[in-house]
Structures are given as C-alpha cells and as structure tokens.
Tab-separated table of C-alpha atoms in Angstrom:
chain	number	residue	atom	x	y	z
A	707	MET	CA	-0.055	-0.038	-0.026
A	708	ASN	CA	0.920	3.401	-0.795
A	709	PRO	CA	0.268	6.285	1.736
A	710	LEU	CA	-0.083	9.799	0.755
A	711	THR	CA	-0.850	12.763	3.242
A	712	PHE	CA	-3.009	15.550	2.450
A	713	GLU	CA	-3.489	19.136	4.214
A	714	LEU	CA	-6.880	20.727	4.286
A	715	PRO	CA	-7.814	24.058	4.404
A	716	ASP	CA	-8.800	23.972	8.457
A	717	GLY	CA	-5.017	22.508	9.128
A	718	SER	CA	-6.017	19.330	8.736
A	719	ARG	CA	-4.793	16.104	7.960
A	720	ARG	CA	-5.668	12.964	6.067
A	721	THR	CA	-3.172	10.086	5.035
A	722	VAL	CA	-4.773	7.971	2.799
A	723	GLU	CA	-3.191	4.542	1.810
A	724	VAL	CA	-3.607	3.651	-1.780
A	725	ARG	CA	-5.543	0.492	-2.452
A	726	ARG	CA	-6.642	1.346	-6.734
A	727	LEU	CA	-5.279	3.957	-8.559
A	728	LEU	CA	-7.644	4.881	-11.990
A	729	ASN	CA	-7.073	6.876	-14.438
A	730	ALA	CA	-9.990	8.390	-16.778
A	731	GLY	CA	-9.078	9.175	-20.265
A	732	TYR	CA	-11.032	11.035	-23.808
A	733	ALA	CA	-13.180	12.310	-20.789
A	734	GLY	CA	-14.318	16.225	-21.763
A	735	ARG	CA	-17.074	16.752	-21.248
A	736	ALA	CA	-18.134	17.598	-25.135
A	737	GLN	CA	-17.982	14.165	-26.539
A	738	ASP	CA	-18.336	15.797	-30.026
A	739	GLN	CA	-14.668	17.573	-29.652
A	740	VAL	CA	-13.674	14.200	-27.405
A	741	ALA	CA	-14.731	11.900	-30.586
A	742	ALA	CA	-12.636	14.230	-32.836
A	743	HIS	CA	-9.443	13.989	-31.017
A	744	VAL	CA	-9.867	10.036	-31.056
A	745	GLU	CA	-9.792	10.221	-34.633
A	746	GLU	CA	-6.575	12.652	-34.216
A	747	LEU	CA	-4.422	10.482	-32.365
A	748	ALA	CA	-5.774	7.569	-34.407
A	749	ALA	CA	-3.669	9.511	-37.238
A	750	LEU	CA	-0.438	9.736	-35.537
A	751	GLY	CA	-0.314	5.631	-34.326
A	752	VAL	CA	-2.313	5.823	-30.713
A	753	PRO	CA	-4.624	3.155	-30.506
A	754	ALA	CA	-8.064	4.097	-30.380
A	755	PRO	CA	-10.041	3.211	-26.765
A	756	ALA	CA	-13.111	0.327	-27.351
A	757	GLU	CA	-15.664	2.829	-26.029
A	758	VAL	CA	-15.334	6.248	-24.151
A	759	PRO	CA	-14.662	8.033	-21.788
A	760	ALA	CA	-12.060	5.341	-20.577
A	761	LEU	CA	-11.206	4.431	-17.869
A	762	TYR	CA	-7.640	2.600	-16.879
A	763	PRO	CA	-6.455	0.469	-14.061
A	764	VAL	CA	-2.951	2.264	-12.950
A	765	ALA	CA	-0.791	0.086	-10.200
A	766	GLY	CA	-1.302	2.173	-6.692
A	767	TYR	CA	2.308	2.406	-6.312
A	768	LEU	CA	2.291	5.174	-8.893
A	769	ALA	CA	0.208	7.217	-6.476
A	770	GLN	CA	3.081	10.452	-5.381
A	771	GLN	CA	4.103	13.240	-3.746
A	772	THR	CA	7.131	13.682	-5.602
A	773	GLY	CA	8.902	16.295	-6.762
A	774	GLU	CA	11.356	14.574	-9.643
A	775	VAL	CA	9.566	12.156	-11.636
A	776	PRO	CA	12.704	9.662	-13.913
A	777	VAL	CA	11.904	9.071	-17.084
A	778	GLN	CA	13.930	6.321	-19.622
A	779	HIS	CA	13.728	9.123	-22.758
A	780	ALA	CA	12.939	12.774	-23.822
A	781	ARG	CA	9.096	11.668	-25.416
A	782	THR	CA	7.568	11.457	-22.030
A	783	SER	CA	5.528	14.658	-20.605
A	784	GLY	CA	2.746	15.889	-17.947
A	785	GLU	CA	-1.090	16.004	-18.029
A	786	ALA	CA	-2.941	18.536	-15.297
A	787	GLU	CA	-5.919	16.543	-13.814
A	788	TRP	CA	-7.726	17.146	-10.892
A	789	ALA	CA	-7.611	13.667	-8.725
A	790	LEU	CA	-10.784	12.343	-6.698
A	791	VAL	CA	-9.770	10.656	-3.145
A	792	VAL	CA	-11.422	8.268	-0.986
A	793	ASP	CA	-10.261	9.190	2.563
A	794	ALA	CA	-9.649	6.519	4.929
A	795	GLY	CA	-13.273	7.624	6.565
A	796	GLY	CA	-14.647	7.152	2.981
A	797	GLU	CA	-15.146	11.033	2.414
A	798	LEU	CA	-14.049	12.330	-0.733
A	799	LEU	CA	-11.387	14.927	-1.124
A	800	LEU	CA	-10.305	16.789	-4.512
A	801	THR	CA	-6.958	17.821	-5.270
A	802	ALA	CA	-4.597	18.793	-8.234
A	803	ALA	CA	-3.048	16.069	-9.973
A	804	CYS	CA	-0.384	15.380	-13.273
A	805	ASP	CA	-0.654	12.440	-14.923
A	806	HIS	CA	3.195	11.815	-16.466
A	807	THR	CA	2.687	9.767	-19.854
A	808	ASP	CA	5.376	8.126	-21.880
A	809	ARG	CA	4.315	9.467	-25.431
A	810	ALA	CA	6.058	7.216	-27.599
A	811	LEU	CA	5.028	3.883	-25.447
A	812	GLU	CA	1.527	5.644	-25.727
A	813	ALA	CA	1.339	4.799	-29.081
A	814	HIS	CA	1.110	0.990	-28.696
A	815	GLY	CA	-1.197	1.637	-25.932
A	816	VAL	CA	-2.500	4.180	-23.459
A	817	ALA	CA	-2.931	1.168	-20.539
A	818	TRP	CA	0.811	0.355	-20.797
A	819	SER	CA	1.713	4.373	-21.052
A	820	LYS	CA	-0.211	5.015	-18.129
A	821	ASN	CA	1.521	2.204	-16.009
A	822	ALA	CA	5.367	3.525	-17.207
A	823	ALA	CA	5.224	6.801	-14.848
A	824	PRO	CA	3.841	8.074	-11.645
A	825	ASP	CA	0.626	9.952	-11.044
A	826	VAL	CA	1.824	12.868	-9.264
A	827	LEU	CA	-0.700	14.414	-6.404
A	828	ALA	CA	-0.240	17.814	-4.698
A	829	ARG	CA	-0.421	17.867	-0.546
A	830	ARG	CA	-3.103	19.756	-0.049
A	831	ALA	CA	-6.825	19.096	-0.775
A	832	TRP	CA	-10.169	20.030	-0.276
A	833	ARG	CA	-13.458	18.149	0.778
A	834	LEU	CA	-15.547	17.694	-2.521
A	835	ALA	CA	-18.514	18.362	-0.938
A	836	ASP	CA	-17.040	21.865	-0.195
A	837	VAL	CA	-16.502	23.477	-2.941
A	838	ALA	CA	-18.574	20.566	-5.263
A	839	ASP	CA	-21.561	23.528	-5.357
A	840	ARG	CA	-18.880	25.824	-7.997
A	841	VAL	CA	-16.298	22.803	-9.041
A	842	ASP	CA	-17.233	24.183	-12.622
A	843	SER	CA	-15.504	27.074	-11.787
A	844	LEU	CA	-12.067	25.421	-10.631
A	845	THR	CA	-9.219	26.476	-13.018
A	846	LEU	CA	-7.024	24.128	-14.095
A	847	ARG	CA	-3.397	24.705	-15.311
A	848	ALA	CA	0.029	24.006	-15.765
A	849	TRP	CA	3.587	25.368	-16.697
A	850	VAL	CA	6.206	23.206	-18.176
A	851	ALA	CA	9.531	24.333	-18.081
A	852	PRO	CA	12.769	23.562	-20.804
A	853	GLU	CA	14.543	20.818	-19.922
A	854	GLY	CA	18.283	21.772	-18.668
A	855	GLY	CA	16.781	25.046	-17.088
A	856	GLY	CA	15.137	28.533	-18.542
A	857	ALA	CA	11.846	29.817	-17.560
A	858	GLU	CA	7.982	28.260	-18.066
A	859	GLN	CA	5.606	28.537	-20.411
A	860	LEU	CA	1.840	28.500	-19.655
A	861	VAL	CA	0.984	24.479	-21.069
A	862	GLN	CA	-2.561	23.666	-20.087
A	863	ASP	CA	-5.220	26.418	-19.295
A	864	GLY	CA	-9.039	25.913	-18.636
A	865	THR	CA	-11.278	24.725	-15.719
A	866	ALA	CA	-13.056	21.603	-14.413
A	867	ALA	CA	-16.008	22.508	-16.966
A	868	GLU	CA	-14.201	21.030	-19.335
A	869	LEU	CA	-13.961	17.286	-18.151
A	870	LEU	CA	-15.928	15.285	-16.745
A	871	ALA	CA	-17.294	16.288	-13.424
A	872	PRO	CA	-16.827	14.154	-10.067
A	873	ALA	CA	-19.941	13.545	-9.624
A	874	HIS	CA	-19.933	11.139	-12.709
A	875	TRP	CA	-17.445	9.093	-11.707
A	876	VAL	CA	-18.377	9.076	-8.099
A	877	ASP	CA	-21.630	7.315	-9.391
A	878	VAL	CA	-19.533	4.951	-12.038
A	879	LEU	CA	-17.172	3.996	-9.016
A	880	ARG	CA	-20.368	3.425	-6.839
A	881	GLY	CA	-21.529	1.260	-9.816
A	882	ARG	CA	-18.452	-1.022	-9.678
A	883	GLY	CA	-18.393	-1.270	-6.552
A	884	GLU	CA	-15.175	0.987	-6.056
A	885	LEU	CA	-16.094	4.056	-4.279
A	886	GLU	CA	-13.907	2.807	-1.314
A	887	PRO	CA	-11.334	4.137	1.062
A	888	GLY	CA	-7.957	3.808	-0.572
A	889	THR	CA	-9.541	4.548	-4.741
A	890	VAL	CA	-8.012	7.629	-6.131
A	891	LEU	CA	-9.215	8.501	-9.484
A	892	LEU	CA	-7.776	11.365	-11.853
A	893	SER	CA	-9.641	13.117	-14.057
A	894	GLY	CA	-8.477	12.726	-17.347
A	895	THR	CA	-7.324	16.225	-18.936
A	896	ILE	CA	-7.479	19.175	-20.943
A	897	PRO	CA	-6.520	20.160	-23.873
A	898	MET	CA	-2.962	21.685	-24.396
A	899	ARG	CA	-1.734	25.201	-25.430
A	900	PRO	CA	-0.694	25.183	-29.444
A	901	GLY	CA	3.364	25.925	-30.195
A	902	VAL	CA	4.277	25.292	-26.235
A	903	ASP	CA	6.590	22.424	-26.334
A	904	GLN	CA	5.217	19.556	-23.525
A	905	PHE	CA	8.488	17.982	-23.608
A	906	GLY	CA	10.358	20.070	-20.516
A	907	GLY	CA	12.426	18.767	-17.536
A	908	ARG	CA	9.554	20.378	-14.734
A	909	TRP	CA	6.310	19.990	-15.019
A	910	ARG	CA	3.924	22.289	-12.300
A	911	VAL	CA	-0.503	21.948	-11.736
A	912	GLU	CA	-2.467	24.161	-10.332
A	913	LEU	CA	-5.695	23.385	-9.141
A	914	GLY	CA	-7.440	26.721	-8.257
A	915	ASP	CA	-10.585	28.245	-6.527
A	916	PRO	CA	-11.698	31.496	-7.942
A	917	ALA	CA	-14.424	31.694	-5.081
A	918	THR	CA	-11.879	31.593	-2.036
A	919	GLY	CA	-8.797	31.943	-4.371
A	920	GLY	CA	-7.199	28.742	-2.372
A	921	THR	CA	-4.884	26.361	-4.642
A	922	CYS	CA	-3.346	22.670	-4.577
A	923	ALA	CA	-0.256	22.677	-6.528
A	924	LEU	CA	2.820	20.537	-6.902
A	925	ALA	CA	5.785	20.345	-9.441
A	926	TYR	CA	8.370	18.310	-10.355
A	927	ASP	CA	11.609	18.146	-12.061
A	928	VAL	CA	11.660	15.720	-15.193
A	929	ALA	CA	14.878	13.965	-14.361
A	930	ARG	CA	16.799	11.643	-17.839
A	931	LEU	CA	18.061	8.082	-16.462
A	932	SER	CA	21.654	6.979	-17.526
A	933	ASP	CA	21.684	5.232	-20.725
A	934	PRO	CA	21.406	1.411	-19.872
A	935	ILE	CA	24.345	-1.235	-20.693
A	936	GLY	CA	23.288	-3.580	-22.932
C-alpha cells in the first residue's frame, strides 16, 4: 500500500493508503470534441479506445507526492488533472494531479503508457463537499520548463467544466463497487496550448478556486535516467 498525506484548508491532515488507482481518459465533457481528438490520435498511431470515456487501472504505487519523476527518454510529458481521493473514513477529497505519460509507449497502448510513470498528486486537498456547488469554476493550469533550465511556459489553461464532473465518476465508482477508502481517480486532462513544447524538464500544475483564492498545487523535475548497458 502507498500512503499519501493531504493537508485540508482547516489545517487538518488526512493520510490515505492507496489501494486502487484509476486514470480516466477521453473524459472531456463535450464528447463530440473527444471523438475528433480520438481520430487525431489515431492518425498519429495511438490506438483508439473501445469506448469513451475510458478508465485505465494503474498500479497503486504510481500515485506519488514527489518532486522528481525519473524517465527513460525525452518523449514524456505531464497532463494537468484533478484527482478524486476516497480517504480512510470514506470522505471524498479533491486535489490537483499530473499524469506523467510516456508518449512513445502511448502509440503502442494507452494503458501501458499510464503505467510507465507516476501520477503526481498535490499535498493539499479540499473536501469535495465544500467545493461541489462551484466545481465547474475551478481553474486547471499547467506550466512546463525546458530541459536544462529556462523560463516556464503555460501549456494548459482551462476549468473543470471542460471535464466530466467528479459526480459522474462518483457514480461510476459506486456502480463498480470501487467507491472505497484508498481509491484514487484522476480526471483526464484538458487540451494543450498550441506551439508549446510539452517535452520539458519541469512540470507544475495548479487547481484553483476563484471563490476563495485557494489552490492545490504540485511541481516536479523530470530526471533523465542514465543510458542502459546492454
């Protein structure tokens, strides 16, 4: 089991032993745009899912709160997402997450690529009940900095309204018998901004609440592993 610890706005802490990790995919709320995106990816060699939205089981140890993600090559990148976390008492928490993905492996299988790098989660979270009435207004942004250093660029900029709502996934998890303590679900992501190189050396993601000015944020360096022998 993999423990994660979250600080809530009132200063209390929740430690969650991750027992199940799931990544949503193709989870935009405008499913006509999702269908167009599936066609675009298929043209690039990424296999189309059997149905959308998709849901990929991921090894639980890949849910991490870390400042460094090791990678084997240059074609990996993050994805700004929110994460739904079921704590030890069954309460639902919401936080920021970044699904770091192996883009080279993605062409052979999306599920494989999801298991090739960590899902990085923020160390701060909100009770879902406290933001449920305004969840669509939550902002979701990501910045990427070049490998080797340099100024970061905004690579994703949107709101939770672009994605299927947490309530949708709560119903899905309940129907699958998986709305249980230790379950973590990542939302899927919003579009990348054109012209920004996503293959950088550092990622930063922020989930913001305009109503309060509060944020859940994370950042990590992308560390290239040494060359293999053999």
